[in-house]
Structures are given as structure tokens and as C-alpha cells.
């Protein structure tokens, strides 16, 4: 029953990844009731599941079937979901809408949002502990996720983003790149390395792919913040410009930002050349990131 | 330079544990600046370090020197510190004072408090990833910490505690015991099992010790909430009674609660009989928990 078909339409692969990650998270919580487990499941649903897809697809590329990578896919979606819950809090970005639905603190309350986020982070590490792979791979995945999620990764990027809002001088391009490498890039890169890490294989190609993809994704997000339709994107838009924050668009211009994103996607795809046709769905994913901005 | 002296005065052992855990956390963050790393260090300082002590002391009992258990001691203090930061938030317990100092959201702001807590949780798992012990032990410690911290452990207990505040019917004794087993007990029990887990040894005796100690600790806390001096305890008191919440004191009476705590301490000490004199400092720690209430 090993499912190792490598080329498939991207929407199917994304939908499969979302299903696998969500079912895994729901299975962990199925015997619990109450606002906190309910909010955990609510927050884990309805996303693009791009990170779960990267985990599952890079695993497949290294001969690890989706069912075996499922715990890692669910783990990264837990971290992503927790970060969205906490970022949406009134004391942070103060957002009412996420993925087209009320944010957790609007649907429940702030205490539930804090706790559901906290528990999702713990669940991510619990899920990795249940992975069926070599001990060395499991330890590598766990330590690297802790680093990617922490003060030198995602939280550090988020803190730098908040600091930038009140800074006297707007950030430079290099500073924004460094900030985004933490805020968005660290989780994306971790997801792209699930395959080689589980298979104890070389990480270089997918590291480059993940780093380029993460940055392209954030540039595309900045572009969408200016050009997008809130109803389609599923969250409030135009907030960065309103806040006078430096973004890739303010620094590179709209066309310049789009060009940079396309260049990064080309780099990401080129990085996968040694994998041949097996990597086509991953390349499609990279192209999809910028396609959203056109 | 292996430091395996087992009997030492409890205050010295606690002070040593606090020093080891704090220095380890500071070392992880020494090259960083900004409110979030500063708040992480601030929150990790100044506690009793009872959990770090349990980790170090039970490690010593199994031939693992303090320097080797330091990562585990720091990890459990990271989880404890993060839980205090988030519990103190306005949307949770809304406390201004912790360990005699302004809480993190008062000293900085709520966003910093949310992020510093989040990053401390990630740091705990990063620290465990750097432990110098067998892979199997490291994986066991990591998975069990994720469970102890999560929705079936600490966060679950905290959620149950919040639900109890608005419940129509006060909790029964069994319900409060279950709540506390999560809220306080899970981390305490995890800390008490660091030694046997690192040494891949039998956990039964220290599991009983940790469970009894955790419950005794919470009963003592309820007693102190009624009888204590806020200046000495270092946080606001009398809040439970004011909120009309069921506590061990409201259910057992003040004397009944004190007696129950003493019984649990006796059980905790008896559980260690096979360790002989080597476990005296751990027994002193159990006695210290109830001594605070007299």
C-alpha cells in the first residue's frame, strides 16, 4: 500500500496533505472535549497545508510514504497553526479574520487562544516523538524544529517584526530578508527538509529549495497585501501599508518585488534538478507561490 | 570532577539547581538582545527551582552528574517559566506580581509576554535535544515532556482550572485532584523522573514520589493562599477564596488540607526507601513543601 507516485496535480497533493495533517491532529485529540481541544482542531483546519505538503512530498522524494511522514506533516501544521493563533491576538496583530473564519480569540476568547496555541506547540513535539523512523532522524527533526520555532527562528522573526513597527528608521532590505527568514522561512525550510532528514540523506538541494521558497512566499504575501482581494485571501489586507511598514513592495516596488519572487522560484526549481521528474510537484508548488500574485 | 555527593543541605541543593538551570538558559541566549530574550531570562530567574532540583537530584541518584543533567533541569524550568508568563497575562490570571517582581507583561508588554513564553517552550525542547545521554533516553524525555506540557498535562489542567471558575457547581475533590495532576503535577512528576529516564532505570519509585510531591505542593499552595503573607510568598494571595473557587482548603478544611499534605509527603518519602540514605535530600524537599504551610 506504499504510495510513492511522485507526479500528481498540485491541488490534489495539497488537498491530500491537508487531509493527512488534519486527520492526524484530530486523531490525537478525538477523546477530548472543551474549548481548548476544539480550538486546536479549528485552528489546524482550513489552511493551504503548504508546510504539510512540503513534508510529505520531500519524504516521498526520499522513498518515505505519506503515511509514515504524516506525524511530521501534522507537527509542522501544529506549529504554524499555533503561531497564527498567537499572532492574531489583540496584543499582537489584532486580527478578527483568518482563513475566512473568525480568529480563535473571536470565536472563543483570549485565554482559550493562548492555551490552544501553547498546547499545539507541545503537540508538535509529541507528534515527532511518535514518528516511525530511525532514532537519529527523530532527534534531528525534533532539535531542528525547536530551533526553527524558537527565538532564533519563528518567534525571533515575529519579535523583530513587532520591533520594526515602532522603529524610527524603516528596515533595510537585508534586515527584512533576515526577519522573514525567521518569521516565515524557518518553518518552511524545516518542512522541506523532512524528507532528507527522515531518510538520513543529503539536505543541500532541499535546503536551498526551502530557503528560496520561503522568501518567495513572503514576497508574494507582501504583494498580495497590496494587490489582493480580502475575500479571496481570507484575511485583512493593506495593513502593512497603512502602518507605514517597510515591506518588499515598499523597498523593491511592486514590479521589482514580483520579479524577485519569480527569480527565487526559478532558483528553487533549479535546486531540484538532480531529483529529475520526481520533483515536478515540488516545482509546481514553488511556481504556485508566485502565480498567486499575478 | 564528577559531583555525586548525595546528602547535602536542601537550601544548598536548591540554590545549586537554580544556578545550574539559570546559567544554562542564559548561555543559550547570551548572544541575543531585545525584549524577548531579555524577558525569557528574567522569567527564568528568581524561582525556587524545585523542578530543576528534582531533575538534578534524581539524576545524581542514578549516577548522572549535575553537569550532565543540566540541560534537562533547564528545560523543565523553561516550561515552568513559560507557563507562569502566560498564566499571569491579563486574559488569564491577570497578575502584576510574580516572585516579588513585576510580571513580564507589566515589565514589558503583552506581546513580549506571549512571545517570550512561546520561545521558552521551544527552548525547552531544544535543550533536551542537546542532552548528553543515550538516544533512547533523549527521545523518552522529549516525548514525555511534550505530553506533560500539553493538552493532557499542564495546559489541560490550566484549561480545566479556567472552566471551573465559571462552572455552576464547584469541583469535587476528585476533579480538583485530576485538575492539579495536570496543572502542577505533570511537570513535577516529569522532573522527578529525569534521573531514571536518563539512566534507563526503573521509574516506579520516583513516579510515586513525584506524583505525591506534586499533589502535596498544590495542597500547600492552597493553604498558603489562605494563611500566607503576600510579601513573603511573592505573589497576590487570597484570590481563590475571593473568586469562590473550590480548593483543597474549601473541600477539606484548613486542618484537613494540611493533614492530607503531610500524609502525601510521608508517602513520597516512603517511596524512596530502596534508595537508602542517598535519597535524603529528596526527602528533605518533600518535607520542605509542607513545612512552608506551618
Coordinates of C-alpha atoms in Angstrom, one line a residue:
Chain A
X1 CA 0.0 0.0 0.0
X2 CA 3.0 2.3 -0.3
X3 CA 2.0 5.5 -2.1
X4 CA 5.1 6.8 -3.9
X5 CA 3.7 8.2 -7.1
X6 CA 5.7 11.4 -7.5
X7 CA 4.0 13.4 -10.1
X8 CA 0.4 14.5 -9.4
X9 CA -1.6 17.7 -9.8
X10 CA -0.6 20.2 -7.2
X11 CA -4.2 20.8 -5.9
X12 CA -4.6 17.1 -5.3
X13 CA -1.3 16.9 -3.5
X14 CA -2.1 19.9 -1.3
X15 CA -5.6 18.6 -0.5
X16 CA -4.1 15.2 0.4
X17 CA -1.5 16.9 2.7
X18 CA -4.2 18.9 4.4
X19 CA -6.3 15.8 4.9
X20 CA -3.4 13.8 6.3
X21 CA -2.3 16.5 8.7
X22 CA -5.8 17.4 9.9
X23 CA -6.8 13.8 10.4
X24 CA -3.6 13.1 12.4
X25 CA -4.2 16.2 14.6
X26 CA -7.9 15.3 15.1
X27 CA -6.9 11.7 16.0
X28 CA -4.6 12.9 18.8
X29 CA -7.5 14.9 20.3
X30 CA -10.5 12.8 19.4
X31 CA -11.2 11.7 23.0
X32 CA -11.0 15.2 24.5
X33 CA -13.7 17.9 24.7
X34 CA -13.8 21.5 25.7
X35 CA -12.8 24.9 24.2
X36 CA -9.0 24.2 24.1
X37 CA -9.0 20.9 22.1
X38 CA -11.9 22.3 20.0
X39 CA -9.9 25.5 19.2
X40 CA -6.8 23.4 18.4
X41 CA -8.6 21.4 15.8
X42 CA -10.4 24.6 14.5
X43 CA -7.1 26.4 14.0
X44 CA -5.4 23.4 12.3
X45 CA -8.2 23.2 9.7
X46 CA -8.8 25.2 6.5
X47 CA -5.3 26.3 5.6
X48 CA -3.4 25.6 2.4
X49 CA -1.3 23.0 4.2
X50 CA 1.7 24.1 2.2
X51 CA 4.1 23.0 5.0
X52 CA 2.4 19.6 5.4
X53 CA 2.7 19.2 1.6
X54 CA 6.4 20.0 1.7
X55 CA 7.0 17.5 4.5
X56 CA 5.0 14.7 2.7
X57 CA 6.3 15.5 -0.8
X58 CA 10.0 15.7 0.2
X59 CA 9.5 12.4 2.2
X60 CA 8.0 10.8 -0.9
X61 CA 11.0 12.0 -2.9
X62 CA 13.2 10.0 -0.5
X63 CA 11.1 6.9 -0.5
X64 CA 9.2 7.6 2.7
X65 CA 5.5 7.1 2.1
X66 CA 3.0 9.8 3.1
X67 CA 1.5 7.7 5.9
X68 CA 5.0 7.5 7.6
X69 CA 5.6 11.2 7.2
X70 CA 2.2 12.1 8.5
X71 CA 3.4 12.8 12.0
X72 CA 6.0 15.3 10.8
X73 CA 3.4 16.9 8.4
X74 CA 1.0 17.3 11.3
X75 CA 3.7 18.6 13.6
X76 CA 4.7 21.5 11.3
X77 CA 1.0 22.4 10.8
X78 CA 0.6 22.4 14.6
X79 CA 3.4 24.9 14.9
X80 CA 2.1 27.0 12.0
X81 CA -1.5 27.0 13.5
X82 CA -0.2 27.9 17.0
X83 CA 1.8 30.8 15.5
X84 CA -1.3 32.1 13.7
X85 CA -3.5 31.9 16.8
X86 CA -1.0 33.9 18.9
X87 CA -0.2 36.4 16.1
X88 CA -3.9 37.2 15.7
X89 CA -4.3 38.1 19.4
X90 CA -5.3 41.6 20.2
X91 CA -1.9 42.3 21.8
X92 CA -0.2 41.2 18.6
X93 CA -1.7 41.8 15.1
X94 CA -5.3 42.0 16.5
X95 CA -7.0 40.2 13.6
X96 CA -10.6 39.1 13.6
X97 CA -10.4 37.0 10.4
X98 CA -8.2 34.1 9.5
X99 CA -8.7 31.7 6.6
X100 CA -12.1 33.4 6.1
X101 CA -13.2 32.4 9.6
X102 CA -13.3 34.3 13.0
X103 CA -9.9 34.0 14.7
X104 CA -9.7 31.8 17.8
X105 CA -9.9 34.6 20.3
X106 CA -13.0 35.9 18.5
X107 CA -14.7 32.5 18.2
X108 CA -13.8 31.6 21.8
X109 CA -11.8 34.1 24.0
X110 CA -8.2 35.2 24.5
X111 CA -7.4 32.7 27.3
X112 CA -8.5 29.8 25.1
X113 CA -6.4 31.3 22.2
X114 CA -3.3 31.5 24.4
X115 CA -3.8 27.9 25.7
X116 CA -4.7 26.4 22.4
X117 CA -1.6 27.8 20.8
X118 CA 0.6 26.6 23.7
X119 CA -0.9 23.1 23.5
X120 CA -0.4 23.0 19.7
X121 CA 3.3 23.7 20.2
X122 CA 3.6 20.9 22.7
X123 CA 1.6 18.6 20.4
X124 CA 4.0 19.2 17.6
X125 CA 6.9 17.8 19.6
X126 CA 4.7 14.9 20.8
X127 CA 3.9 14.0 17.2
X128 CA 7.6 14.0 16.3
X129 CA 8.1 11.6 19.2
X130 CA 5.7 9.2 17.6
X131 CA 7.4 9.2 14.2
X132 CA 8.3 5.8 12.8
X133 CA 11.9 6.4 11.7
X134 CA 15.4 6.0 13.0
X135 CA 16.1 7.5 16.4
X136 CA 18.8 9.7 14.9
X137 CA 16.4 11.1 12.4
X138 CA 13.7 11.7 15.0
X139 CA 16.2 13.5 17.2
X140 CA 17.4 15.6 14.3
X141 CA 13.8 16.5 13.3
X142 CA 13.0 17.4 16.9
X143 CA 16.0 19.6 17.6
X144 CA 15.7 21.4 14.3
X145 CA 12.0 22.1 14.8
X146 CA 12.7 23.5 18.3
X147 CA 15.3 25.8 16.7
X148 CA 13.1 26.8 13.8
X149 CA 10.2 27.6 16.1
X150 CA 12.2 29.4 18.7
X151 CA 13.8 32.7 19.5
X152 CA 16.3 32.3 16.7
X153 CA 13.6 31.2 14.2
X154 CA 9.9 32.0 14.0
X155 CA 9.5 33.8 17.4
X156 CA 12.6 35.8 16.7
X157 CA 11.3 36.9 13.4
X158 CA 7.9 37.8 14.9
X159 CA 9.7 39.8 17.6
X160 CA 11.8 41.7 15.0
X161 CA 8.6 42.4 13.0
X162 CA 7.0 44.0 16.1
X163 CA 10.1 46.0 16.9
X164 CA 10.1 47.2 13.3
X165 CA 6.7 48.7 13.7
X166 CA 7.9 51.2 16.3
X167 CA 11.4 51.7 15.0
X168 CA 12.3 55.3 13.9
X169 CA 14.0 54.1 10.7
X170 CA 12.3 51.6 8.3
X171 CA 14.2 48.3 7.9
X172 CA 16.6 47.8 5.1
X173 CA 16.1 45.0 2.5
X174 CA 18.8 42.8 4.2
X175 CA 17.0 43.3 7.6
X176 CA 13.7 42.4 6.1
X177 CA 15.2 39.3 4.5
X178 CA 16.7 38.3 7.8
X179 CA 13.4 38.9 9.6
X180 CA 11.4 36.9 7.2
X181 CA 14.0 34.0 7.2
X182 CA 12.9 33.7 10.8
X183 CA 9.2 34.6 10.7
X184 CA 8.2 32.6 7.7
X185 CA 11.3 30.9 6.3
X186 CA 12.3 28.8 9.3
X187 CA 9.2 26.6 9.3
X188 CA 9.0 26.4 5.5
X189 CA 12.7 25.3 5.3
X190 CA 12.2 22.8 8.1
X191 CA 9.2 21.3 6.2
X192 CA 11.2 21.0 3.0
X193 CA 13.9 19.0 4.9
X194 CA 11.6 16.4 6.4
X195 CA 12.3 14.0 3.6
X196 CA 16.1 14.0 3.7
X197 CA 16.1 14.1 7.5
X198 CA 13.8 11.1 7.7
X199 CA 15.9 9.2 5.2
X200 CA 19.2 10.4 6.7
X201 CA 20.0 11.7 3.2
X202 CA 21.9 14.8 1.9
X203 CA 20.0 18.0 2.7
X204 CA 21.7 20.6 0.5
X205 CA 19.3 20.7 -2.5
X206 CA 16.2 20.8 -0.5
X207 CA 17.7 23.4 1.9
X208 CA 18.2 25.7 -1.0
X209 CA 14.8 25.0 -2.3
X210 CA 13.1 25.6 1.0
X211 CA 15.0 28.8 1.7
X212 CA 14.2 30.3 -1.7
X213 CA 10.5 29.1 -1.5
X214 CA 10.1 30.7 2.0
X215 CA 11.4 34.0 0.9
X216 CA 9.4 33.9 -2.4
X217 CA 6.3 33.1 -0.3
X218 CA 6.8 36.1 1.9
X219 CA 7.5 38.5 -1.0
X220 CA 4.3 37.2 -2.6
X221 CA 2.4 37.8 0.7
X222 CA 3.6 41.4 0.6
X223 CA 2.5 41.8 -3.0
X224 CA -0.9 40.3 -2.1
X225 CA -1.2 42.7 0.8
X226 CA -1.2 45.5 -1.8
X227 CA -3.0 43.9 -4.8
X228 CA -5.1 41.1 -3.2
X229 CA -8.8 40.8 -2.6
X230 CA -9.5 40.3 1.2
X231 CA -12.4 37.9 0.5
X232 CA -10.3 35.7 -1.7
X233 CA -7.2 35.8 0.5
X234 CA -9.3 35.2 3.6
X235 CA -7.7 37.8 5.9
X236 CA -7.5 41.5 6.4
X237 CA -5.2 43.2 3.8
X238 CA -3.4 46.6 3.3
X239 CA -2.4 46.6 7.0
X240 CA 1.3 47.0 6.3
X241 CA 1.0 50.0 4.0
X242 CA -1.5 51.6 6.4
X243 CA 1.1 51.1 9.2
X244 CA 3.9 52.7 7.1
X245 CA 6.0 49.5 7.5
X246 CA 8.8 48.7 5.1
X247 CA 7.9 45.7 3.0
X248 CA 9.4 44.0 0.0
X249 CA 7.0 46.1 -2.1
X250 CA 7.9 49.4 -0.5
X251 CA 11.6 48.6 -0.9
X252 CA 11.6 46.9 -4.4
X253 CA 8.4 48.4 -5.9
X254 CA 5.5 46.2 -7.0
X255 CA 7.2 45.0 -10.2
X256 CA 10.6 44.6 -8.6
X257 CA 9.0 42.5 -5.8
X258 CA 7.2 40.3 -8.3
X259 CA 10.4 39.9 -10.3
X260 CA 12.4 39.0 -7.2
X261 CA 9.8 36.3 -6.3
X262 CA 9.9 34.8 -9.8
X263 CA 13.8 34.7 -9.6
X264 CA 13.6 32.9 -6.3
X265 CA 11.2 30.4 -7.7
X266 CA 13.5 29.7 -10.6
X267 CA 16.3 29.2 -8.1
X268 CA 14.1 26.9 -6.0
X269 CA 13.3 24.8 -9.1
X270 CA 16.8 24.6 -10.3
X271 CA 18.0 23.4 -6.9
X272 CA 15.9 20.2 -7.5
X273 CA 17.4 19.3 -10.9
X274 CA 19.1 16.2 -9.6
X275 CA 15.8 14.7 -8.5
X276 CA 14.6 14.8 -12.1
X277 CA 10.9 14.3 -12.9
X278 CA 10.2 13.1 -9.3
X279 CA 10.4 16.6 -8.1
X280 CA 7.9 18.1 -10.5
X281 CA 5.1 18.5 -7.9
X282 CA 7.5 20.4 -5.6
X283 CA 8.4 22.7 -8.6
X284 CA 4.7 23.2 -9.2
X285 CA 4.4 24.3 -5.6
X286 CA 7.1 26.9 -6.0
X287 CA 5.5 28.2 -9.2
X288 CA 2.1 28.3 -7.4
X289 CA 3.6 30.7 -4.8
X290 CA 4.2 33.4 -7.3
X291 CA 1.2 32.5 -9.5
X292 CA -1.0 33.8 -6.7
X293 CA 0.4 37.3 -7.3
X294 CA -0.5 37.6 -11.0
Chain B
X1 CA 35.2 16.3 38.6
X2 CA 32.0 14.2 38.9
X3 CA 29.8 15.6 41.6
X4 CA 27.9 12.8 43.1
X5 CA 27.7 13.7 46.8
X6 CA 24.1 12.7 47.6
X7 CA 23.4 14.2 51.0
X8 CA 23.6 18.0 51.3
X9 CA 21.5 20.7 52.9
X10 CA 18.4 21.3 50.9
X11 CA 18.9 25.1 50.6
X12 CA 22.3 24.5 49.1
X13 CA 20.9 21.9 46.7
X14 CA 18.1 24.2 45.6
X15 CA 20.5 27.1 45.2
X16 CA 22.8 24.9 43.1
X17 CA 19.9 23.8 40.9
X18 CA 18.7 27.3 40.4
X19 CA 22.3 28.4 39.4
X20 CA 22.7 25.5 37.0
X21 CA 19.4 26.0 35.3
X22 CA 19.7 29.7 35.0
X23 CA 23.2 29.7 33.7
X24 CA 22.2 27.1 31.1
X25 CA 19.3 29.2 29.9
X26 CA 21.4 32.4 29.9
X27 CA 24.1 30.6 27.9
X28 CA 21.6 29.7 25.2
X29 CA 20.6 33.4 24.8
X30 CA 23.8 35.2 25.6
X31 CA 24.4 36.5 22.1
X32 CA 20.8 37.8 21.7
X33 CA 19.4 41.1 22.7
X34 CA 15.9 42.6 22.7
X35 CA 12.8 42.4 24.8
X36 CA 12.0 38.7 24.1
X37 CA 15.3 37.1 25.0
X38 CA 15.6 39.6 28.0
X39 CA 12.1 38.6 29.2
X40 CA 13.0 34.9 28.8
X41 CA 15.9 35.2 31.1
X42 CA 14.0 37.5 33.5
X43 CA 11.2 34.9 33.8
X44 CA 13.6 32.0 34.3
X45 CA 15.3 33.8 37.3
X46 CA 14.3 34.1 40.9
X47 CA 12.2 30.9 41.4
X48 CA 12.7 28.2 43.9
X49 CA 14.0 25.9 41.1
X50 CA 12.2 23.0 42.7
X51 CA 11.8 21.3 39.3
X52 CA 15.4 21.8 38.3
X53 CA 16.4 20.4 41.7
X54 CA 14.3 17.3 41.2
X55 CA 15.8 16.7 37.8
X56 CA 19.4 17.2 39.1
X57 CA 18.9 15.3 42.3
X58 CA 17.2 12.3 40.8
X59 CA 19.9 12.2 38.1
X60 CA 22.5 12.2 40.8
X61 CA 20.7 9.3 42.5
X62 CA 21.2 7.3 39.3
X63 CA 24.9 8.2 38.8
X64 CA 24.3 11.1 36.4
X65 CA 26.3 14.2 37.5
X66 CA 24.5 17.6 37.7
X67 CA 26.5 19.0 34.8
X68 CA 25.1 16.2 32.5
X69 CA 21.5 16.7 33.8
X70 CA 21.8 20.5 33.4
X71 CA 20.0 20.6 30.1
X72 CA 17.0 18.7 31.5
X73 CA 16.9 20.9 34.6
X74 CA 17.0 24.0 32.4
X75 CA 14.3 22.5 30.1
X76 CA 11.8 22.0 32.9
X77 CA 12.4 25.4 34.3
X78 CA 11.8 26.9 30.7
X79 CA 8.4 25.1 30.6
X80 CA 7.6 26.3 34.1
X81 CA 8.7 29.9 33.4
X82 CA 6.7 30.0 30.2
X83 CA 3.6 28.7 32.0
X84 CA 3.9 31.4 34.6
X85 CA 4.3 34.2 32.0
X86 CA 1.2 33.1 30.1
X87 CA -0.8 32.4 33.3
X88 CA -0.1 35.9 34.5
X89 CA -1.5 37.5 31.3
X90 CA -4.5 39.8 31.7
X91 CA -6.7 37.4 29.8
X92 CA -5.7 34.6 32.2
X93 CA -5.0 35.2 36.0
X94 CA -4.1 38.9 35.4
X95 CA -1.3 39.1 37.9
X96 CA 1.0 42.1 38.3
X97 CA 3.4 40.4 40.7
X98 CA 5.4 37.1 40.4
X99 CA 8.3 36.1 42.6
X100 CA 8.2 39.5 44.1
X101 CA 8.8 41.2 40.8
X102 CA 6.6 42.8 38.1
X103 CA 5.2 40.1 35.8
X104 CA 6.6 40.0 32.2
X105 CA 3.6 41.8 30.6
X106 CA 3.9 44.6 33.3
X107 CA 7.7 44.9 32.9
X108 CA 7.5 44.8 29.1
X109 CA 4.1 44.3 27.4
X110 CA 1.6 41.6 26.5
X111 CA 3.1 40.8 23.0
X112 CA 6.5 40.3 24.6
X113 CA 5.0 38.1 27.3
X114 CA 3.2 35.9 24.7
X115 CA 6.4 35.6 22.6
X116 CA 8.8 35.0 25.5
X117 CA 6.6 32.2 26.7
X118 CA 6.3 30.7 23.3
X119 CA 10.1 30.9 22.8
X120 CA 10.8 29.4 26.3
X121 CA 8.6 26.3 25.3
X122 CA 10.6 25.8 22.1
X123 CA 13.9 26.3 24.1
X124 CA 12.9 23.5 26.4
X125 CA 12.8 21.0 23.6
X126 CA 16.0 22.5 22.1
X127 CA 17.8 21.9 25.4
X128 CA 16.6 18.3 25.6
X129 CA 17.9 17.8 22.1
X130 CA 21.4 18.8 23.4
X131 CA 21.4 16.4 26.3
X132 CA 24.4 14.1 26.5
X133 CA 22.7 10.7 27.1
X134 CA 21.5 7.7 25.1
X135 CA 19.3 8.4 22.1
X136 CA 16.5 6.3 23.6
X137 CA 16.7 8.3 26.9
X138 CA 16.6 11.6 25.0
X139 CA 13.6 10.5 23.0
X140 CA 11.8 9.3 26.1
X141 CA 12.5 12.6 27.9
X142 CA 11.3 14.6 24.9
X143 CA 8.1 12.7 24.3
X144 CA 7.2 12.7 27.9
X145 CA 7.9 16.4 28.3
X146 CA 5.6 17.2 25.3
X147 CA 2.9 15.1 26.9
X148 CA 3.4 16.6 30.4
X149 CA 3.3 20.2 29.0
X150 CA 0.4 19.7 26.6
X151 CA -3.4 19.4 26.5
X152 CA -3.4 16.2 28.5
X153 CA -1.0 17.7 31.1
X154 CA -0.2 21.2 32.2
X155 CA -2.3 23.1 29.6
X156 CA -5.2 20.8 30.1
X157 CA -5.1 21.4 33.8
X158 CA -4.9 25.1 33.3
X159 CA -7.9 25.0 30.9
X160 CA -9.9 22.9 33.5
X161 CA -9.0 25.5 36.1
X162 CA -10.4 28.3 34.0
X163 CA -13.5 26.3 33.2
X164 CA -14.0 25.7 37.0
X165 CA -14.1 29.4 37.6
X166 CA -17.3 29.8 35.6
X167 CA -18.9 26.4 36.4
X168 CA -22.3 26.4 38.1
X169 CA -21.2 23.7 40.5
X170 CA -17.9 23.8 42.4
X171 CA -15.5 20.9 41.6
X172 CA -15.4 17.8 43.7
X173 CA -12.2 16.6 45.4
X174 CA -11.6 14.0 42.7
X175 CA -12.0 16.6 40.0
X176 CA -9.6 19.0 41.7
X177 CA -7.1 16.2 42.2
X178 CA -7.3 15.4 38.4
X179 CA -7.0 19.1 37.5
X180 CA -3.9 19.6 39.7
X181 CA -2.3 16.4 38.4
X182 CA -2.3 18.2 35.1
X183 CA -1.7 21.8 36.1
X184 CA 1.1 21.3 38.6
X185 CA 1.7 17.6 38.9
X186 CA 2.7 16.8 35.3
X187 CA 5.8 18.9 35.3
X188 CA 6.8 18.0 38.9
X189 CA 6.4 14.3 38.0
X190 CA 8.4 14.7 34.8
X191 CA 11.2 16.4 36.7
X192 CA 11.3 13.6 39.3
X193 CA 11.7 11.1 36.5
X194 CA 14.7 12.7 34.8
X195 CA 17.1 10.5 36.7
X196 CA 15.7 7.1 35.9
X197 CA 14.9 8.2 32.4
X198 CA 18.5 9.4 31.7
X199 CA 19.9 6.2 33.2
X200 CA 17.3 4.0 31.5
X201 CA 16.4 2.7 35.0
X202 CA 13.2 1.7 36.7
X203 CA 10.8 4.6 37.2
X204 CA 8.3 3.2 39.7
X205 CA 9.6 4.6 43.0
X206 CA 10.3 8.1 41.7
X207 CA 7.0 8.2 39.8
X208 CA 5.1 7.7 43.1
X209 CA 7.4 10.2 44.8
X210 CA 6.8 12.8 42.1
X211 CA 3.0 12.3 42.0
X212 CA 2.7 12.6 45.8
X213 CA 5.0 15.6 45.9
X214 CA 3.1 17.4 43.1
X215 CA -0.2 17.0 44.9
X216 CA 1.3 17.9 48.3
X217 CA 2.8 21.0 46.7
X218 CA -0.6 22.1 45.3
X219 CA -2.4 21.5 48.6
X220 CA 0.3 23.5 50.3
X221 CA -0.2 26.3 47.7
X222 CA -4.0 26.4 48.5
X223 CA -3.1 26.5 52.2
X224 CA -0.7 29.4 51.7
X225 CA -3.3 31.2 49.6
X226 CA -5.4 31.4 52.8
X227 CA -2.7 31.7 55.5
X228 CA 0.3 33.2 53.7
X229 CA 1.9 36.6 53.6
X230 CA 1.9 38.1 50.1
X231 CA 5.2 39.8 50.7
X232 CA 6.9 36.5 51.7
X233 CA 5.2 34.3 49.1
X234 CA 6.0 36.9 46.4
X235 CA 2.6 36.9 44.6
X236 CA -1.0 38.0 45.2
X237 CA -2.9 35.8 47.7
X238 CA -6.5 35.1 48.7
X239 CA -7.7 35.2 45.1
X240 CA -9.2 31.7 45.1
X241 CA -11.4 32.4 48.1
X242 CA -12.4 35.8 46.7
X243 CA -13.4 34.1 43.5
X244 CA -15.5 31.4 45.4
X245 CA -13.5 28.6 43.8
X246 CA -13.4 25.1 45.3
X247 CA -9.9 24.4 46.6
X248 CA -8.3 21.7 48.8
X249 CA -8.9 24.1 51.7
X250 CA -12.6 24.7 50.9
X251 CA -13.2 21.0 50.5
X252 CA -11.0 19.5 53.3
X253 CA -10.9 22.4 55.7
X254 CA -7.6 24.1 56.6
X255 CA -6.5 21.4 59.1
X256 CA -7.7 18.6 56.8
X257 CA -5.8 20.0 53.9
X258 CA -2.6 20.3 56.0
X259 CA -3.0 16.7 57.2
X260 CA -3.5 15.5 53.6
X261 CA -0.3 17.3 52.5
X262 CA 1.6 15.7 55.4
X263 CA 0.3 12.2 54.5
X264 CA 1.3 12.7 50.9
X265 CA 4.8 13.8 52.0
X266 CA 5.1 10.6 54.1
X267 CA 4.1 8.5 51.1
X268 CA 6.6 10.4 48.9
X269 CA 9.4 9.7 51.4
X270 CA 8.4 6.0 51.9
X271 CA 8.5 5.5 48.1
X272 CA 12.3 6.3 48.2
X273 CA 13.1 3.7 50.9
X274 CA 15.0 1.5 48.4
X275 CA 17.4 4.3 47.6
X276 CA 18.5 4.5 51.3
X277 CA 20.5 7.5 52.6
X278 CA 21.2 8.7 49.0
X279 CA 17.7 10.0 48.8
X280 CA 17.7 12.1 52.0
X281 CA 17.9 15.4 50.1
X282 CA 14.9 14.4 48.0
X283 CA 13.0 13.5 51.2
X284 CA 14.0 16.9 52.7
X285 CA 12.5 18.5 49.6
X286 CA 9.2 16.7 50.2
X287 CA 9.2 17.8 53.9
X288 CA 10.0 21.4 52.8
X289 CA 6.9 21.5 50.7
X290 CA 4.6 21.2 53.7
X291 CA 6.9 23.0 56.1
X292 CA 6.1 26.2 54.2
X293 CA 2.5 25.9 55.5
X294 CA 3.2 25.7 59.2

